[in-house]
Amino acid sequence: MAPGGSNYQDIGDSRSAYADYGIAPESAEFKNSPFRKAAAVIGGKNGAGSNSAVHELLECPVCMNPMYPPIHQCPNGHTLCVKCKSKVHVCPICRHELGNIRCLALEKIAESLELPCRYQIYGCQDIFTYHTRLRHEQNCRFRPYNCPYAGSECAVTGDIQYLVAHLKDDHKVDMHDGCTFNHRYVKSNPQEVENATWMLTVFNCFGHQFCLHFEAFNLGLAPVYMAFLRFMGDDDDAKRFSYSLEVGGFGRKLTWQGVPRSIRDSHKTVRDSLDGLIIQRSMALFFSGGDRKELKLKVAGRIWREPL
């Protein structure tokens, strides 16, 4: 094959895709040029087809995510996002060596667009310019939630209804109805801490779901147990509720009252902030009674709605 033969093959293969824009190709170089693509979009028909064509132009061929300025291109006009450009050295389409060429035409198109939020399917109805859309999506209240299960590095995301079913079916988490609870935690060898996650229980209360975490870890050199509550929803809704936790025995009692943290805050963030009921191991063993060689803790609590 002659040098550069693969380049011509890619250009020829893309003929049918570019024909949809209604522009006759003048040359092989112009057919794959971002200027040609821009002309096709601007001169095309308005409507869903045109919007779809614009979205395709702004889709990175490597990561498939939308491209935001700065947008880079190879000498043959194939574009890719700045993040992927830092990871590859040759064009993913034609294999030509990448330089430092900006695709200014596509950047101009991107700056002029008004687009719906990518989480429109979850309920967001707002429209944004291309730049503000990216900032909005990072904090959109309709964006999917991460799985709140802390016993493994679970990568599942989704809305609350989906995550509740996921916790029940895939993680076998116990589900309970009610706003008061009384749970007993037993461990035969309480000397083993080592950042162990112990338990997650989900409560259906006031039409919402709350995650009760109970675990053991080392706080510095001191082994501790910690119980805290997370709200399956956004922070603004979480602040409408409060909860209390209580643990005790033999005439002693520890209590905690706080506001549940949204699952937007990671499990590790909440735990490391110590925003919950913390029990020193010596006190936990005292509450357990007996010869203090087995952990037997009973954690009681309730959830209530704060007045508006």
PDB file of C-alpha atoms in Angstrom:
ATOM      1  CA  MET A   1       0.000   0.000   0.000  1.00  0.00           C
ATOM      2  CA  ALA A   2       1.247   3.482  -0.841  1.00  0.00           C
ATOM      3  CA  PRO A   3       2.213   5.766   2.017  1.00  0.00           C
ATOM      4  CA  GLY A   4      -0.875   7.391   3.472  1.00  0.00           C
ATOM      5  CA  GLY A   5      -3.148   4.774   1.964  1.00  0.00           C
ATOM      6  CA  SER A   6      -5.019   4.284   5.213  1.00  0.00           C
ATOM      7  CA  ASN A   7      -5.879   7.981   5.225  1.00  0.00           C
ATOM      8  CA  TYR A   8      -7.646   7.729   1.891  1.00  0.00           C
ATOM      9  CA  GLN A   9      -9.487   4.607   3.005  1.00  0.00           C
ATOM     10  CA  ASP A  10     -10.918   6.403   6.041  1.00  0.00           C
ATOM     11  CA  ILE A  11     -11.986   9.368   3.922  1.00  0.00           C
ATOM     12  CA  GLY A  12     -13.723   7.125   1.435  1.00  0.00           C
ATOM     13  CA  ASP A  13     -15.550   5.181   4.137  1.00  0.00           C
ATOM     14  CA  SER A  14     -17.012   8.338   5.620  1.00  0.00           C
ATOM     15  CA  ARG A  15     -18.618   9.481   2.338  1.00  0.00           C
ATOM     16  CA  SER A  16     -22.102   8.218   3.148  1.00  0.00           C
ATOM     17  CA  ALA A  17     -22.072   9.831   6.600  1.00  0.00           C
ATOM     18  CA  TYR A  18     -21.125  13.246   5.253  1.00  0.00           C
ATOM     19  CA  ALA A  19     -23.633  12.982   2.424  1.00  0.00           C
ATOM     20  CA  ASP A  20     -26.392  13.383   5.013  1.00  0.00           C
ATOM     21  CA  TYR A  21     -25.409  17.027   5.435  1.00  0.00           C
ATOM     22  CA  GLY A  22     -26.383  17.867   1.844  1.00  0.00           C
ATOM     23  CA  ILE A  23     -22.957  19.173   0.799  1.00  0.00           C
ATOM     24  CA  ALA A  24     -21.136  17.732  -2.199  1.00  0.00           C
ATOM     25  CA  PRO A  25     -17.485  16.953  -1.398  1.00  0.00           C
ATOM     26  CA  GLU A  26     -15.060  19.199  -3.226  1.00  0.00           C
ATOM     27  CA  SER A  27     -11.905  17.307  -2.326  1.00  0.00           C
ATOM     28  CA  ALA A  28     -10.669  14.560  -0.071  1.00  0.00           C
ATOM     29  CA  GLU A  29      -9.099  17.066   2.293  1.00  0.00           C
ATOM     30  CA  PHE A  30     -12.161  19.280   2.467  1.00  0.00           C
ATOM     31  CA  LYS A  31     -14.491  16.336   3.028  1.00  0.00           C
ATOM     32  CA  ASN A  32     -12.885  15.559   6.364  1.00  0.00           C
ATOM     33  CA  SER A  33     -12.178  19.156   7.297  1.00  0.00           C
ATOM     34  CA  PRO A  34     -13.947  20.733  10.278  1.00  0.00           C
ATOM     35  CA  PHE A  35     -14.702  23.727   8.031  1.00  0.00           C
ATOM     36  CA  ARG A  36     -16.634  21.436   5.737  1.00  0.00           C
ATOM     37  CA  LYS A  37     -18.473  19.956   8.717  1.00  0.00           C
ATOM     38  CA  ALA A  38     -19.354  23.393  10.008  1.00  0.00           C
ATOM     39  CA  ALA A  39     -20.708  24.410   6.618  1.00  0.00           C
ATOM     40  CA  ALA A  40     -22.849  21.301   6.503  1.00  0.00           C
ATOM     41  CA  VAL A  41     -24.392  22.039   9.900  1.00  0.00           C
ATOM     42  CA  ILE A  42     -24.989  25.709   9.211  1.00  0.00           C
ATOM     43  CA  GLY A  43     -26.460  25.040   5.783  1.00  0.00           C
ATOM     44  CA  GLY A  44     -28.508  22.024   6.817  1.00  0.00           C
ATOM     45  CA  LYS A  45     -32.151  21.914   7.779  1.00  0.00           C
ATOM     46  CA  ASN A  46     -33.214  23.023  11.236  1.00  0.00           C
ATOM     47  CA  GLY A  47     -34.680  20.456  13.580  1.00  0.00           C
ATOM     48  CA  ALA A  48     -33.868  17.155  15.209  1.00  0.00           C
ATOM     49  CA  GLY A  49     -31.693  15.961  12.332  1.00  0.00           C
ATOM     50  CA  SER A  50     -29.560  19.083  12.416  1.00  0.00           C
ATOM     51  CA  ASN A  51     -29.196  18.932  16.206  1.00  0.00           C
ATOM     52  CA  SER A  52     -28.221  15.282  15.983  1.00  0.00           C
ATOM     53  CA  ALA A  53     -25.570  16.123  13.373  1.00  0.00           C
ATOM     54  CA  VAL A  54     -24.129  18.824  15.621  1.00  0.00           C
ATOM     55  CA  HIS A  55     -23.977  16.445  18.549  1.00  0.00           C
ATOM     56  CA  GLU A  56     -22.155  13.896  16.417  1.00  0.00           C
ATOM     57  CA  LEU A  57     -19.613  16.513  15.377  1.00  0.00           C
ATOM     58  CA  LEU A  58     -18.910  17.312  19.004  1.00  0.00           C
ATOM     59  CA  GLU A  59     -18.529  13.690  20.100  1.00  0.00           C
ATOM     60  CA  CYS A  60     -14.967  12.598  20.788  1.00  0.00           C
ATOM     61  CA  PRO A  61     -14.187   9.444  18.753  1.00  0.00           C
ATOM     62  CA  VAL A  62     -12.024   8.071  21.570  1.00  0.00           C
ATOM     63  CA  CYS A  63     -14.058   8.465  24.786  1.00  0.00           C
ATOM     64  CA  MET A  64     -17.400   9.208  23.053  1.00  0.00           C
ATOM     65  CA  ASN A  65     -18.010  12.128  25.431  1.00  0.00           C
ATOM     66  CA  PRO A  66     -18.917  15.644  24.250  1.00  0.00           C
ATOM     67  CA  MET A  67     -15.920  17.771  23.324  1.00  0.00           C
ATOM     68  CA  TYR A  68     -15.503  21.169  24.975  1.00  0.00           C
ATOM     69  CA  PRO A  69     -13.023  23.832  23.831  1.00  0.00           C
ATOM     70  CA  PRO A  70     -10.130  23.537  23.422  1.00  0.00           C
ATOM     71  CA  ILE A  71     -10.876  20.987  20.679  1.00  0.00           C
ATOM     72  CA  HIS A  72      -7.891  19.481  18.877  1.00  0.00           C
ATOM     73  CA  GLN A  73      -7.543  17.959  15.428  1.00  0.00           C
ATOM     74  CA  CYS A  74      -5.028  16.008  13.404  1.00  0.00           C
ATOM     75  CA  PRO A  75      -3.612  17.368  10.091  1.00  0.00           C
ATOM     76  CA  ASN A  76      -6.406  15.512   8.247  1.00  0.00           C
ATOM     77  CA  GLY A  77      -9.135  17.238  10.261  1.00  0.00           C
ATOM     78  CA  HIS A  78     -10.164  14.442  12.641  1.00  0.00           C
ATOM     79  CA  THR A  79     -11.043  15.910  16.032  1.00  0.00           C
ATOM     80  CA  LEU A  80     -10.678  14.686  19.608  1.00  0.00           C
ATOM     81  CA  CYS A  81     -11.125  16.124  23.095  1.00  0.00           C
ATOM     82  CA  VAL A  82      -8.309  17.688  25.086  1.00  0.00           C
ATOM     83  CA  LYS A  83      -8.347  14.876  27.669  1.00  0.00           C
ATOM     84  CA  CYS A  84      -7.891  12.144  25.068  1.00  0.00           C
ATOM     85  CA  LYS A  85      -5.347  14.226  23.174  1.00  0.00           C
ATOM     86  CA  SER A  86      -3.097  14.059  26.236  1.00  0.00           C
ATOM     87  CA  LYS A  87      -3.306  10.249  26.221  1.00  0.00           C
ATOM     88  CA  VAL A  88      -2.700   9.403  22.555  1.00  0.00           C
ATOM     89  CA  HIS A  89       0.062  10.364  20.146  1.00  0.00           C
ATOM     90  CA  VAL A  90      -1.545   9.445  16.837  1.00  0.00           C
ATOM     91  CA  CYS A  91      -4.965  10.172  15.387  1.00  0.00           C
ATOM     92  CA  PRO A  92      -7.424   7.377  16.315  1.00  0.00           C
ATOM     93  CA  ILE A  93      -9.022   7.641  12.848  1.00  0.00           C
ATOM     94  CA  CYS A  94      -6.192   7.951  10.328  1.00  0.00           C
ATOM     95  CA  ARG A  95      -3.199   7.127  12.576  1.00  0.00           C
ATOM     96  CA  HIS A  96      -1.463  10.361  11.542  1.00  0.00           C
ATOM     97  CA  GLU A  97       0.830  11.848  14.154  1.00  0.00           C
ATOM     98  CA  LEU A  98      -0.928  14.488  16.229  1.00  0.00           C
ATOM     99  CA  GLY A  99       0.371  18.011  16.483  1.00  0.00           C
ATOM    100  CA  ASN A 100      -0.984  20.972  18.411  1.00  0.00           C
ATOM    101  CA  ILE A 101      -3.699  22.029  15.976  1.00  0.00           C
ATOM    102  CA  ARG A 102      -6.864  23.609  17.387  1.00  0.00           C
ATOM    103  CA  CYS A 103     -10.152  23.113  15.566  1.00  0.00           C
ATOM    104  CA  LEU A 104     -11.352  26.707  15.828  1.00  0.00           C
ATOM    105  CA  ALA A 105     -14.325  26.170  13.526  1.00  0.00           C
ATOM    106  CA  LEU A 106     -15.786  23.457  15.740  1.00  0.00           C
ATOM    107  CA  GLU A 107     -15.043  25.506  18.849  1.00  0.00           C
ATOM    108  CA  LYS A 108     -17.072  28.392  17.373  1.00  0.00           C
ATOM    109  CA  ILE A 109     -19.991  26.040  16.745  1.00  0.00           C
ATOM    110  CA  ALA A 110     -19.751  24.686  20.283  1.00  0.00           C
ATOM    111  CA  GLU A 111     -19.808  28.183  21.772  1.00  0.00           C
ATOM    112  CA  SER A 112     -22.978  29.098  19.853  1.00  0.00           C
ATOM    113  CA  LEU A 113     -25.028  26.045  20.822  1.00  0.00           C
ATOM    114  CA  GLU A 114     -27.827  25.786  23.366  1.00  0.00           C
ATOM    115  CA  LEU A 115     -28.268  22.232  24.532  1.00  0.00           C
ATOM    116  CA  PRO A 116     -30.425  20.302  26.995  1.00  0.00           C
ATOM    117  CA  CYS A 117     -28.826  18.787  30.074  1.00  0.00           C
ATOM    118  CA  ARG A 118     -27.502  15.276  29.513  1.00  0.00           C
ATOM    119  CA  TYR A 119     -29.678  14.174  32.443  1.00  0.00           C
ATOM    120  CA  GLN A 120     -32.860  15.215  30.674  1.00  0.00           C
ATOM    121  CA  ILE A 121     -34.047  11.600  30.755  1.00  0.00           C
ATOM    122  CA  TYR A 122     -33.925  11.779  34.569  1.00  0.00           C
ATOM    123  CA  GLY A 123     -36.098  14.910  34.685  1.00  0.00           C
ATOM    124  CA  CYS A 124     -33.876  17.973  34.089  1.00  0.00           C
ATOM    125  CA  GLN A 125     -35.612  20.314  31.635  1.00  0.00           C
ATOM    126  CA  ASP A 126     -33.097  23.185  31.609  1.00  0.00           C
ATOM    127  CA  ILE A 127     -31.312  24.454  28.487  1.00  0.00           C
ATOM    128  CA  PHE A 128     -27.728  25.743  28.572  1.00  0.00           C
ATOM    129  CA  THR A 129     -25.021  27.134  26.388  1.00  0.00           C
ATOM    130  CA  TYR A 130     -22.307  24.642  25.599  1.00  0.00           C
ATOM    131  CA  HIS A 131     -19.930  25.970  28.263  1.00  0.00           C
ATOM    132  CA  THR A 132     -22.465  26.401  31.074  1.00  0.00           C
ATOM    133  CA  ARG A 133     -23.935  22.977  30.343  1.00  0.00           C
ATOM    134  CA  LEU A 134     -20.731  21.289  31.479  1.00  0.00           C
ATOM    135  CA  ARG A 135     -20.640  23.216  34.756  1.00  0.00           C
ATOM    136  CA  HIS A 136     -24.320  22.543  35.372  1.00  0.00           C
ATOM    137  CA  GLU A 137     -24.049  18.801  34.756  1.00  0.00           C
ATOM    138  CA  GLN A 138     -21.350  18.453  37.402  1.00  0.00           C
ATOM    139  CA  ASN A 139     -23.922  19.496  40.036  1.00  0.00           C
ATOM    140  CA  CYS A 140     -27.258  18.753  38.368  1.00  0.00           C
ATOM    141  CA  ARG A 141     -29.712  17.538  40.976  1.00  0.00           C
ATOM    142  CA  PHE A 142     -30.994  14.968  38.470  1.00  0.00           C
ATOM    143  CA  ARG A 143     -27.590  13.368  37.845  1.00  0.00           C
ATOM    144  CA  PRO A 144     -27.374   9.678  38.806  1.00  0.00           C
ATOM    145  CA  TYR A 145     -26.325   8.705  42.315  1.00  0.00           C
ATOM    146  CA  ASN A 146     -23.476   6.361  43.180  1.00  0.00           C
ATOM    147  CA  CYS A 147     -24.301   3.118  44.909  1.00  0.00           C
ATOM    148  CA  PRO A 148     -24.138   3.784  48.691  1.00  0.00           C
ATOM    149  CA  TYR A 149     -22.924   0.282  49.530  1.00  0.00           C
ATOM    150  CA  ALA A 150     -19.555   0.567  51.236  1.00  0.00           C
ATOM    151  CA  GLY A 151     -18.614  -3.090  51.492  1.00  0.00           C
ATOM    152  CA  SER A 152     -17.080  -3.120  48.009  1.00  0.00           C
ATOM    153  CA  GLU A 153     -16.027  -0.718  45.304  1.00  0.00           C
ATOM    154  CA  CYS A 154     -19.383  -0.820  43.544  1.00  0.00           C
ATOM    155  CA  ALA A 155     -19.465   1.250  40.337  1.00  0.00           C
ATOM    156  CA  VAL A 156     -23.233   1.084  39.803  1.00  0.00           C
ATOM    157  CA  THR A 157     -25.049   4.417  39.363  1.00  0.00           C
ATOM    158  CA  GLY A 158     -28.704   5.271  38.874  1.00  0.00           C
ATOM    159  CA  ASP A 159     -31.719   7.023  40.303  1.00  0.00           C
ATOM    160  CA  ILE A 160     -32.958   6.267  43.814  1.00  0.00           C
ATOM    161  CA  GLN A 161     -35.560   3.722  42.753  1.00  0.00           C
ATOM    162  CA  TYR A 162     -32.989   1.783  40.753  1.00  0.00           C
ATOM    163  CA  LEU A 163     -30.385   1.872  43.543  1.00  0.00           C
ATOM    164  CA  VAL A 164     -32.885   0.634  46.143  1.00  0.00           C
ATOM    165  CA  ALA A 165     -33.616  -2.410  43.964  1.00  0.00           C
ATOM    166  CA  HIS A 166     -29.880  -2.844  43.321  1.00  0.00           C
ATOM    167  CA  LEU A 167     -29.068  -2.817  47.056  1.00  0.00           C
ATOM    168  CA  LYS A 168     -31.765  -5.358  47.775  1.00  0.00           C
ATOM    169  CA  ASP A 169     -31.115  -7.739  44.887  1.00  0.00           C
ATOM    170  CA  ASP A 170     -27.355  -7.494  44.333  1.00  0.00           C
ATOM    171  CA  HIS A 171     -25.961  -6.595  47.770  1.00  0.00           C
ATOM    172  CA  LYS A 172     -28.676  -8.409  49.768  1.00  0.00           C
ATOM    173  CA  VAL A 173     -29.138  -5.375  52.031  1.00  0.00           C
ATOM    174  CA  ASP A 174     -31.867  -5.629  54.663  1.00  0.00           C
ATOM    175  CA  MET A 175     -34.833  -3.326  54.011  1.00  0.00           C
ATOM    176  CA  HIS A 176     -37.106  -2.136  56.819  1.00  0.00           C
ATOM    177  CA  ASP A 177     -40.189   0.063  57.017  1.00  0.00           C
ATOM    178  CA  GLY A 178     -40.449   2.546  59.858  1.00  0.00           C
ATOM    179  CA  CYS A 179     -38.726   5.523  61.425  1.00  0.00           C
ATOM    180  CA  THR A 180     -37.484   3.840  64.602  1.00  0.00           C
ATOM    181  CA  PHE A 181     -35.038   0.983  64.827  1.00  0.00           C
ATOM    182  CA  ASN A 182     -33.223  -1.199  67.321  1.00  0.00           C
ATOM    183  CA  HIS A 183     -30.329  -3.185  65.863  1.00  0.00           C
ATOM    184  CA  ARG A 184     -27.947  -5.581  67.516  1.00  0.00           C
ATOM    185  CA  TYR A 185     -24.382  -5.993  66.245  1.00  0.00           C
ATOM    186  CA  VAL A 186     -22.385  -9.037  67.313  1.00  0.00           C
ATOM    187  CA  LYS A 187     -18.754  -9.869  66.563  1.00  0.00           C
ATOM    188  CA  SER A 188     -16.920 -12.791  68.103  1.00  0.00           C
ATOM    189  CA  ASN A 189     -13.445 -11.263  67.764  1.00  0.00           C
ATOM    190  CA  PRO A 190     -13.661  -7.498  68.346  1.00  0.00           C
ATOM    191  CA  GLN A 191      -9.858  -7.225  68.351  1.00  0.00           C
ATOM    192  CA  GLU A 192      -9.912  -7.362  64.538  1.00  0.00           C
ATOM    193  CA  VAL A 193     -10.701  -3.886  63.263  1.00  0.00           C
ATOM    194  CA  GLU A 194      -8.536  -2.990  60.255  1.00  0.00           C
ATOM    195  CA  ASN A 195     -10.999  -0.630  58.564  1.00  0.00           C
ATOM    196  CA  ALA A 196     -13.690  -3.261  58.280  1.00  0.00           C
ATOM    197  CA  THR A 197     -17.088  -2.226  56.953  1.00  0.00           C
ATOM    198  CA  TRP A 198     -19.722  -4.085  58.866  1.00  0.00           C
ATOM    199  CA  MET A 199     -23.310  -3.400  58.099  1.00  0.00           C
ATOM    200  CA  LEU A 200     -25.691  -1.439  55.898  1.00  0.00           C
ATOM    201  CA  THR A 201     -29.419  -1.356  56.537  1.00  0.00           C
ATOM    202  CA  VAL A 202     -31.976   0.680  54.571  1.00  0.00           C
ATOM    203  CA  PHE A 203     -35.086   2.188  56.189  1.00  0.00           C
ATOM    204  CA  ASN A 204     -38.166   3.396  54.327  1.00  0.00           C
ATOM    205  CA  CYS A 205     -39.371   6.415  56.265  1.00  0.00           C
ATOM    206  CA  PHE A 206     -41.536   9.416  55.272  1.00  0.00           C
ATOM    207  CA  GLY A 207     -41.507   8.174  51.685  1.00  0.00           C
ATOM    208  CA  HIS A 208     -37.688   8.288  51.528  1.00  0.00           C
ATOM    209  CA  GLN A 209     -34.844   5.837  52.066  1.00  0.00           C
ATOM    210  CA  PHE A 210     -32.169   6.175  54.757  1.00  0.00           C
ATOM    211  CA  CYS A 211     -28.957   4.120  54.967  1.00  0.00           C
ATOM    212  CA  LEU A 212     -27.744   3.131  58.437  1.00  0.00           C
ATOM    213  CA  HIS A 213     -24.026   2.361  58.424  1.00  0.00           C
ATOM    214  CA  PHE A 214     -22.250   0.604  61.266  1.00  0.00           C
ATOM    215  CA  GLU A 215     -18.558  -0.207  61.030  1.00  0.00           C
ATOM    216  CA  ALA A 216     -15.197  -0.552  62.717  1.00  0.00           C
ATOM    217  CA  PHE A 217     -11.982   1.247  61.850  1.00  0.00           C
ATOM    218  CA  ASN A 218      -8.882   2.729  63.407  1.00  0.00           C
ATOM    219  CA  LEU A 219      -9.060   6.386  64.385  1.00  0.00           C
ATOM    220  CA  GLY A 220      -5.366   7.084  64.493  1.00  0.00           C
ATOM    221  CA  LEU A 221      -4.120   4.260  66.700  1.00  0.00           C
ATOM    222  CA  ALA A 222      -7.414   3.850  68.553  1.00  0.00           C
ATOM    223  CA  PRO A 223      -9.921   1.244  67.319  1.00  0.00           C
ATOM    224  CA  VAL A 224     -13.457   2.638  67.238  1.00  0.00           C
ATOM    225  CA  TYR A 225     -16.949   1.742  66.086  1.00  0.00           C
ATOM    226  CA  MET A 226     -19.112   4.263  64.272  1.00  0.00           C
ATOM    227  CA  ALA A 227     -22.780   4.454  63.302  1.00  0.00           C
ATOM    228  CA  PHE A 228     -24.191   7.121  60.992  1.00  0.00           C
ATOM    229  CA  LEU A 229     -27.115   7.746  58.680  1.00  0.00           C
ATOM    230  CA  ARG A 230     -27.116   8.758  55.019  1.00  0.00           C
ATOM    231  CA  PHE A 231     -30.075  10.025  53.032  1.00  0.00           C
ATOM    232  CA  MET A 232     -30.816   8.605  49.594  1.00  0.00           C
ATOM    233  CA  GLY A 233     -31.379  11.936  47.866  1.00  0.00           C
ATOM    234  CA  ASP A 234     -29.906  15.405  47.572  1.00  0.00           C
ATOM    235  CA  ASP A 235     -28.463  17.473  50.397  1.00  0.00           C
ATOM    236  CA  ASP A 236     -31.303  20.016  50.396  1.00  0.00           C
ATOM    237  CA  ASP A 237     -33.832  17.249  51.031  1.00  0.00           C
ATOM    238  CA  ALA A 238     -31.595  15.565  53.603  1.00  0.00           C
ATOM    239  CA  LYS A 239     -31.598  18.729  55.717  1.00  0.00           C
ATOM    240  CA  ARG A 240     -35.345  18.386  56.194  1.00  0.00           C
ATOM    241  CA  PHE A 241     -34.710  15.447  58.525  1.00  0.00           C
ATOM    242  CA  SER A 242     -32.862  14.700  61.749  1.00  0.00           C
ATOM    243  CA  TYR A 243     -31.982  11.482  63.517  1.00  0.00           C
ATOM    244  CA  SER A 244     -30.728  10.226  66.837  1.00  0.00           C
ATOM    245  CA  LEU A 245     -28.667   7.174  67.779  1.00  0.00           C
ATOM    246  CA  GLU A 246     -28.210   5.622  71.187  1.00  0.00           C
ATOM    247  CA  VAL A 247     -26.052   2.830  72.556  1.00  0.00           C
ATOM    248  CA  GLY A 248     -25.557   1.797  76.176  1.00  0.00           C
ATOM    249  CA  GLY A 249     -25.768  -0.707  78.959  1.00  0.00           C
ATOM    250  CA  PHE A 250     -25.064  -1.221  82.646  1.00  0.00           C
ATOM    251  CA  GLY A 251     -26.132   2.279  83.620  1.00  0.00           C
ATOM    252  CA  ARG A 252     -24.136   4.048  80.903  1.00  0.00           C
ATOM    253  CA  LYS A 253     -25.386   5.535  77.637  1.00  0.00           C
ATOM    254  CA  LEU A 254     -23.988   7.381  74.596  1.00  0.00           C
ATOM    255  CA  THR A 255     -26.301   9.403  72.366  1.00  0.00           C
ATOM    256  CA  TRP A 256     -25.891  11.225  69.071  1.00  0.00           C
ATOM    257  CA  GLN A 257     -28.186  13.604  67.232  1.00  0.00           C
ATOM    258  CA  GLY A 258     -27.507  14.909  63.769  1.00  0.00           C
ATOM    259  CA  VAL A 259     -28.678  15.512  60.217  1.00  0.00           C
ATOM    260  CA  PRO A 260     -28.372  12.634  57.735  1.00  0.00           C
ATOM    261  CA  ARG A 261     -25.787  13.217  55.028  1.00  0.00           C
ATOM    262  CA  SER A 262     -26.766  12.895  51.389  1.00  0.00           C
ATOM    263  CA  ILE A 263     -25.350   9.935  49.487  1.00  0.00           C
ATOM    264  CA  ARG A 264     -23.887  12.607  47.183  1.00  0.00           C
ATOM    265  CA  ASP A 265     -21.208  12.641  49.896  1.00  0.00           C
ATOM    266  CA  SER A 266     -19.218   9.457  49.631  1.00  0.00           C
ATOM    267  CA  HIS A 267     -19.220   6.945  52.446  1.00  0.00           C
ATOM    268  CA  LYS A 268     -15.544   7.692  53.096  1.00  0.00           C
ATOM    269  CA  THR A 269     -16.184  11.450  53.240  1.00  0.00           C
ATOM    270  CA  VAL A 270     -18.849  11.033  55.912  1.00  0.00           C
ATOM    271  CA  ARG A 271     -16.837   8.529  57.907  1.00  0.00           C
ATOM    272  CA  ASP A 272     -13.645  10.585  57.827  1.00  0.00           C
ATOM    273  CA  SER A 273     -15.555  13.678  58.953  1.00  0.00           C
ATOM    274  CA  LEU A 274     -16.637  11.684  62.063  1.00  0.00           C
ATOM    275  CA  ASP A 275     -20.209  12.875  61.524  1.00  0.00           C
ATOM    276  CA  GLY A 276     -21.918  10.179  63.569  1.00  0.00           C
ATOM    277  CA  LEU A 277     -21.972   8.186  66.798  1.00  0.00           C
ATOM    278  CA  ILE A 278     -18.410   7.135  67.677  1.00  0.00           C
ATOM    279  CA  ILE A 279     -17.806   4.449  70.307  1.00  0.00           C
ATOM    280  CA  GLN A 280     -14.363   3.641  71.657  1.00  0.00           C
ATOM    281  CA  ARG A 281     -13.707  -0.094  71.672  1.00  0.00           C
ATOM    282  CA  SER A 282     -13.196  -0.199  75.439  1.00  0.00           C
ATOM    283  CA  MET A 283     -16.590   1.433  75.954  1.00  0.00           C
ATOM    284  CA  ALA A 284     -18.220  -0.833  73.363  1.00  0.00           C
ATOM    285  CA  LEU A 285     -16.912  -3.900  75.198  1.00  0.00           C
ATOM    286  CA  PHE A 286     -18.171  -2.475  78.493  1.00  0.00           C
ATOM    287  CA  PHE A 287     -21.642  -2.098  76.963  1.00  0.00           C
ATOM    288  CA  SER A 288     -21.374  -5.689  75.693  1.00  0.00           C
ATOM    289  CA  GLY A 289     -21.003  -7.083  79.231  1.00  0.00           C
ATOM    290  CA  GLY A 290     -19.805 -10.573  80.011  1.00  0.00           C
ATOM    291  CA  ASP A 291     -16.068 -11.188  79.820  1.00  0.00           C
ATOM    292  CA  ARG A 292     -15.713  -8.371  77.251  1.00  0.00           C
ATOM    293  CA  LYS A 293     -14.292 -10.760  74.658  1.00  0.00           C
ATOM    294  CA  GLU A 294     -17.293 -10.575  72.365  1.00  0.00           C
ATOM    295  CA  LEU A 295     -18.947  -7.478  70.944  1.00  0.00           C
ATOM    296  CA  LYS A 296     -22.696  -7.311  71.562  1.00  0.00           C
ATOM    297  CA  LEU A 297     -23.893  -3.797  70.827  1.00  0.00           C
ATOM    298  CA  LYS A 298     -27.498  -2.695  70.601  1.00  0.00           C
ATOM    299  CA  VAL A 299     -27.942   0.543  68.628  1.00  0.00           C
ATOM    300  CA  ALA A 300     -31.331   2.225  68.841  1.00  0.00           C
ATOM    301  CA  GLY A 301     -32.422   5.230  66.844  1.00  0.00           C
ATOM    302  CA  ARG A 302     -35.190   7.212  65.240  1.00  0.00           C
ATOM    303  CA  ILE A 303     -35.683   9.535  62.281  1.00  0.00           C
ATOM    304  CA  TRP A 304     -37.972  12.544  62.271  1.00  0.00           C
ATOM    305  CA  ARG A 305     -38.958  15.318  59.924  1.00  0.00           C
ATOM    306  CA  GLU A 306     -37.993  18.840  60.923  1.00  0.00           C
ATOM    307  CA  PRO A 307     -40.800  21.471  60.789  1.00  0.00           C
ATOM    308  CA  LEU A 308     -40.685  23.677  57.717  1.00  0.00           C
TER     309      LEU A 308
END
